[in-house]
Amino acid sequence: MVQKVDLALVDISGDVGEVHTLLGQMASDNQAQSTAISEISIAIGTMDQSTQQNAAMVEETSAAARNLSGEVAALSEQASRFNVGNSGAARASKTQARFDGPVKPLPAAAVPALKRSAGHDDWASF
């Protein structure tokens, strides 16, 4: 009977050692899982930040497009006032001289190069 008890205690001791080993593996796996979850959380935070930045850029682009659309409409309305006859050319040059916008006028030396002689265009037939 003592031998049976001794054998049972040896088995119990072996089983406790095995449980201890399994608990150690579980703790190690939990630590790896925790690290992986932290990395995923950081990645999701970075993606969220990028998404918010993209949304802000889309909003800014949309506002700029609306602004440009208004400017195009105003410019189109102003361009419709031009007369393309001889008196219109004089009026256009006066307008260009008064222009205060961010676009700079062409240098005087460049203007003659852009003008074509009457009847001498460089178009070829199709």
Coordinates of N, CA and C in Angstrom, one line a residue:
M1 N 0.8 -1.2 0.0 CA 0.0 0.0 0.0 C 0.9 1.3 0.0
V2 N 1.9 1.2 0.7 CA 2.8 2.4 0.7 C 3.4 2.6 -0.6
Q3 N 3.7 1.5 -1.3 CA 4.2 1.6 -2.7 C 3.2 2.2 -3.6
K4 N 1.9 1.9 -3.4 CA 0.9 2.5 -4.3 C 0.8 4.0 -4.0
V5 N 0.8 4.4 -2.8 CA 0.8 5.8 -2.4 C 2.0 6.5 -3.0
D6 N 3.1 5.9 -2.8 CA 4.3 6.5 -3.4 C 4.3 6.7 -4.9
L7 N 3.8 5.6 -5.6 CA 3.6 5.7 -7.0 C 2.6 6.8 -7.4
A8 N 1.5 6.9 -6.7 CA 0.5 7.9 -6.9 C 1.1 9.3 -6.7
L9 N 1.9 9.5 -5.7 CA 2.5 10.8 -5.5 C 3.5 11.1 -6.6
V10 N 4.2 10.2 -7.1 CA 5.1 10.4 -8.2 C 4.3 10.8 -9.5
D11 N 3.2 10.1 -9.7 CA 2.3 10.5 -10.8 C 1.8 11.9 -10.7
I12 N 1.3 12.2 -9.5 CA 0.8 13.6 -9.2 C 1.9 14.6 -9.4
S13 N 3.1 14.3 -8.9 CA 4.2 15.2 -9.1 C 4.5 15.5 -10.6
G14 N 4.5 14.4 -11.4 CA 4.7 14.5 -12.8 C 3.7 15.3 -13.5
D15 N 2.4 15.1 -13.1 CA 1.3 15.9 -13.6 C 1.4 17.3 -13.3
V16 N 1.8 17.6 -12.1 CA 1.9 19.0 -11.6 C 3.0 19.7 -12.5
G17 N 4.1 19.0 -12.7 CA 5.2 19.5 -13.6 C 4.7 19.8 -15.0
E18 N 3.9 18.9 -15.5 CA 3.3 19.1 -16.8 C 2.4 20.3 -16.9
V19 N 1.5 20.4 -15.9 CA 0.6 21.6 -15.8 C 1.5 22.9 -15.7
H20 N 2.5 22.8 -14.9 CA 3.4 24.0 -14.8 C 4.0 24.4 -16.1
T21 N 4.4 23.4 -16.9 CA 5.0 23.6 -18.2 C 3.9 24.2 -19.2
L22 N 2.7 23.7 -19.1 CA 1.6 24.2 -19.9 C 1.3 25.6 -19.6
L23 N 1.2 25.9 -18.3 CA 0.9 27.3 -17.9 C 2.0 28.3 -18.3
G24 N 3.3 27.8 -18.3 CA 4.4 28.7 -18.8 C 4.2 29.0 -20.3
Q25 N 3.8 27.9 -21.1 CA 3.6 28.1 -22.5 C 2.4 29.1 -22.8
M26 N 1.4 28.9 -22.0 CA 0.2 29.8 -22.1 C 0.6 31.2 -21.8
A27 N 1.4 31.4 -20.8 CA 1.8 32.8 -20.5 C 2.7 33.4 -21.6
S28 N 3.5 32.6 -22.1 CA 4.4 33.0 -23.3 C 3.5 33.4 -24.5
D29 N 2.5 32.5 -24.8 CA 1.6 32.7 -25.9 C 0.8 34.0 -25.7
N30 N 0.3 34.2 -24.4 CA -0.5 35.4 -24.1 C 0.4 36.6 -24.3
Q31 N 1.6 36.6 -23.9 CA 2.5 37.8 -24.1 C 2.7 38.1 -25.6
A32 N 2.9 37.0 -26.4 CA 3.0 37.2 -27.9 C 1.7 37.8 -28.5
Q33 N 0.6 37.3 -28.0 CA -0.7 37.7 -28.5 C -0.9 39.2 -28.1
S34 N -0.5 39.5 -26.9 CA -0.6 40.9 -26.4 C 0.2 41.9 -27.3
T35 N 1.4 41.4 -27.6 CA 2.3 42.2 -28.4 C 1.7 42.4 -29.8
A36 N 1.2 41.3 -30.4 CA 0.6 41.4 -31.7 C -0.6 42.3 -31.7
I37 N -1.5 42.3 -30.7 CA -2.6 43.2 -30.6 C -2.2 44.6 -30.4
S38 N -1.1 44.9 -29.7 CA -0.6 46.2 -29.6 C -0.1 46.8 -30.9
E39 N 0.6 45.9 -31.7 CA 1.0 46.3 -33.0 C -0.2 46.6 -34.0
I40 N -1.2 45.7 -33.9 CA -2.4 46.0 -34.7 C -3.1 47.2 -34.3
S41 N -3.1 47.5 -33.0 CA -3.8 48.7 -32.5 C -3.0 50.0 -33.0
I42 N -1.7 49.9 -33.0 CA -0.9 51.0 -33.6 C -1.1 51.2 -35.1
A43 N -1.2 50.1 -35.8 CA -1.4 50.1 -37.2 C -2.8 50.7 -37.5
I44 N -3.8 50.3 -36.8 CA -5.2 50.9 -36.9 C -5.2 52.4 -36.6
G45 N -4.5 52.8 -35.6 CA -4.4 54.2 -35.3 C -3.7 55.0 -36.4
T46 N -2.7 54.4 -37.0 CA -2.0 55.1 -38.1 C -2.9 55.2 -39.3
M47 N -3.6 54.1 -39.6 CA -4.6 54.1 -40.7 C -5.7 55.1 -40.4
D48 N -6.2 55.2 -39.2 CA -7.2 56.2 -38.9 C -6.7 57.6 -39.1
Q49 N -5.5 57.9 -38.7 CA -4.9 59.2 -38.8 C -4.8 59.5 -40.3
S50 N -4.3 58.6 -41.1 CA -4.2 58.8 -42.6 C -5.5 59.0 -43.2
T51 N -6.5 58.3 -42.8 CA -7.9 58.5 -43.3 C -8.4 59.9 -43.0
Q52 N -8.2 60.3 -41.8 CA -8.6 61.7 -41.4 C -7.9 62.7 -42.2
Q53 N -6.6 62.5 -42.4 CA -5.8 63.5 -43.2 C -6.3 63.5 -44.7
N54 N -6.6 62.3 -45.2 CA -7.2 62.2 -46.6 C -8.5 62.9 -46.6
A55 N -9.4 62.7 -45.6 CA -10.7 63.4 -45.6 C -10.5 64.9 -45.6
A56 N -9.6 65.4 -44.8 CA -9.3 66.8 -44.7 C -8.8 67.3 -46.1
M57 N -7.9 66.6 -46.7 CA -7.4 67.0 -48.1 C -8.6 67.0 -49.1
V58 N -9.5 66.0 -49.0 CA -10.6 66.0 -49.9 C -11.5 67.2 -49.7
E59 N -11.7 67.5 -48.5 CA -12.5 68.7 -48.2 C -11.9 70.0 -48.7
E60 N -10.6 70.1 -48.5 CA -9.9 71.3 -49.0 C -9.9 71.3 -50.5
T61 N -9.7 70.2 -51.1 CA -9.8 70.1 -52.6 C -11.2 70.5 -53.1
S62 N -12.2 70.0 -52.4 CA -13.5 70.3 -52.8 C -13.8 71.8 -52.6
A63 N -13.4 72.4 -51.6 CA -13.5 73.8 -51.4 C -12.8 74.6 -52.4
A64 N -11.6 74.2 -52.8 CA -10.8 74.9 -53.8 C -11.5 74.7 -55.2
A65 N -12.1 73.6 -55.4 CA -12.8 73.4 -56.7 C -14.1 74.3 -56.8
R66 N -14.8 74.4 -55.6 CA -16.0 75.3 -55.6 C -15.5 76.7 -55.8
N67 N -14.4 77.1 -55.2 CA -13.9 78.4 -55.4 C -13.5 78.7 -56.8
L68 N -12.8 77.7 -57.4 CA -12.4 77.9 -58.8 C -13.6 77.9 -59.7
S69 N -14.6 77.1 -59.4 CA -15.8 77.1 -60.2 C -16.4 78.5 -60.2
G70 N -16.5 79.2 -59.0 CA -17.0 80.5 -59.0 C -16.1 81.5 -59.7
E71 N -14.8 81.3 -59.7 CA -13.9 82.2 -60.4 C -14.1 82.0 -61.9
V72 N -14.2 80.8 -62.3 CA -14.4 80.5 -63.8 C -15.7 81.1 -64.2
A73 N -16.8 81.1 -63.5 CA -18.0 81.7 -63.9 C -17.9 83.2 -64.0
A74 N -17.2 83.8 -63.0 CA -17.0 85.2 -63.0 C -16.1 85.6 -64.2
L75 N -15.1 84.8 -64.5 CA -14.2 85.1 -65.6 C -14.9 84.9 -66.9
S76 N -15.7 83.9 -67.0 CA -16.5 83.7 -68.2 C -17.5 84.8 -68.5
E77 N -18.1 85.3 -67.4 CA -19.0 86.5 -67.6 C -18.2 87.7 -68.0
Q78 N -17.1 87.9 -67.5 CA -16.3 89.1 -67.9 C -15.8 88.9 -69.3
A79 N -15.4 87.7 -69.7 CA -14.9 87.5 -71.1 C -16.0 87.6 -72.1
S80 N -17.2 87.4 -71.7 CA -18.4 87.5 -72.6 C -18.6 89.0 -73.0
R81 N -18.1 89.9 -72.2 CA -18.2 91.3 -72.5 C -17.2 91.8 -73.6
F82 N -16.2 91.0 -73.9 CA -15.2 91.5 -74.9 C -15.8 91.5 -76.3
N83 N -15.4 92.5 -77.0 CA -15.8 92.6 -78.5 C -14.5 92.2 -79.2
V84 N -14.6 91.3 -80.1 CA -13.5 90.8 -80.8 C -13.1 91.6 -82.0
G85 N -13.7 92.8 -82.3 CA -13.4 93.7 -83.3 C -12.2 94.5 -83.0
N86 N -11.8 95.5 -83.8 CA -10.7 96.4 -83.5 C -10.8 97.1 -82.2
S87 N -11.9 97.6 -81.9 CA -12.1 98.4 -80.6 C -11.9 97.5 -79.4
G88 N -12.2 96.2 -79.6 CA -12.1 95.2 -78.5 C -10.6 95.0 -78.2
A89 N -9.7 95.0 -79.2 CA -8.3 94.8 -78.9 C -7.7 95.9 -78.1
A90 N -8.2 97.1 -78.4 CA -7.7 98.3 -77.6 C -8.1 98.2 -76.2
R91 N -9.4 97.8 -76.0 CA -9.9 97.7 -74.7 C -9.3 96.6 -73.9
A92 N -8.9 95.4 -74.6 CA -8.3 94.3 -73.9 C -6.9 94.7 -73.4
S93 N -6.1 95.5 -74.2 CA -4.8 95.9 -73.8 C -4.9 96.9 -72.6
K94 N -5.9 97.7 -72.5 CA -6.1 98.6 -71.4 C -6.4 97.7 -70.1
T95 N -7.2 96.7 -70.3 CA -7.5 95.8 -69.1 C -6.3 95.1 -68.6
Q96 N -5.4 94.7 -69.6 CA -4.2 94.0 -69.2 C -3.3 94.9 -68.4
A97 N -3.2 96.2 -68.8 CA -2.3 97.1 -68.1 C -2.8 97.4 -66.7
R98 N -4.1 97.2 -66.3 CA -4.6 97.5 -65.0 C -4.6 96.3 -64.1
F99 N -4.4 95.1 -64.7 CA -4.5 93.8 -63.9 C -3.6 93.8 -62.7
D100 N -4.3 93.5 -61.5 CA -3.5 93.4 -60.3 C -3.4 92.0 -59.7
G101 N -3.9 91.0 -60.5 CA -3.9 89.6 -60.0 C -2.6 89.0 -59.8
P102 N -2.6 87.7 -59.3 CA -1.3 87.0 -59.0 C -0.6 86.6 -60.3
V103 N -1.2 86.6 -61.5 CA -0.6 86.2 -62.7 C 0.1 87.4 -63.3
K104 N 1.4 87.3 -63.6 CA 2.1 88.4 -64.1 C 1.9 88.5 -65.6
P105 N 1.8 89.8 -66.2 CA 1.7 89.9 -67.6 C 3.0 89.5 -68.4
L106 N 2.8 89.1 -69.6 CA 4.0 88.7 -70.4 C 5.0 89.9 -70.6
P107 N 6.3 89.6 -70.6 CA 7.2 90.7 -70.9 C 6.9 91.3 -72.3
A108 N 7.2 92.6 -72.5 CA 7.0 93.2 -73.8 C 7.7 92.6 -74.9
A109 N 8.9 92.0 -74.7 CA 9.6 91.3 -75.8 C 8.9 90.1 -76.3
A110 N 8.1 89.4 -75.4 CA 7.4 88.2 -75.8 C 6.2 88.4 -76.6
V111 N 5.6 89.6 -76.5 CA 4.3 89.8 -77.2 C 4.4 89.8 -78.7
P112 N 5.4 90.4 -79.3 CA 5.5 90.4 -80.8 C 5.7 88.9 -81.3
A113 N 6.3 88.1 -80.6 CA 6.5 86.7 -81.0 C 5.2 85.9 -81.0
L114 N 4.2 86.3 -80.3 CA 3.0 85.6 -80.2 C 2.0 86.1 -81.3
K115 N 2.2 87.3 -81.9 CA 1.3 87.9 -82.9 C 1.6 87.2 -84.2
R116 N 0.6 86.9 -85.0 CA 0.8 86.4 -86.3 C 0.5 87.5 -87.4
S117 N 1.2 87.4 -88.5 CA 0.9 88.3 -89.6 C -0.4 87.9 -90.2
A118 N -1.1 88.9 -90.8 CA -2.4 88.6 -91.4 C -2.2 87.6 -92.6
G119 N -3.0 86.5 -92.5 CA -2.9 85.6 -93.6 C -1.8 84.6 -93.5
H120 N -0.8 84.7 -92.6 CA 0.3 83.9 -92.5 C 0.3 83.0 -91.3
D121 N -0.6 82.1 -91.2 CA -0.6 81.2 -90.0 C 0.1 80.0 -90.3
D122 N 0.5 79.2 -89.3 CA 1.3 78.0 -89.5 C 0.4 76.8 -89.5
W123 N -0.8 76.9 -89.8 CA -1.7 75.7 -89.8 C -1.6 75.0 -91.2
A124 N -1.6 73.7 -91.1 CA -1.6 72.9 -92.3 C -3.0 72.3 -92.4
S125 N -3.4 71.9 -93.6 CA -4.7 71.3 -93.8 C -4.7 69.9 -93.2
F126 N -5.9 69.5 -92.8 CA -6.0 68.2 -92.1 C -5.9 67.1 -93.1

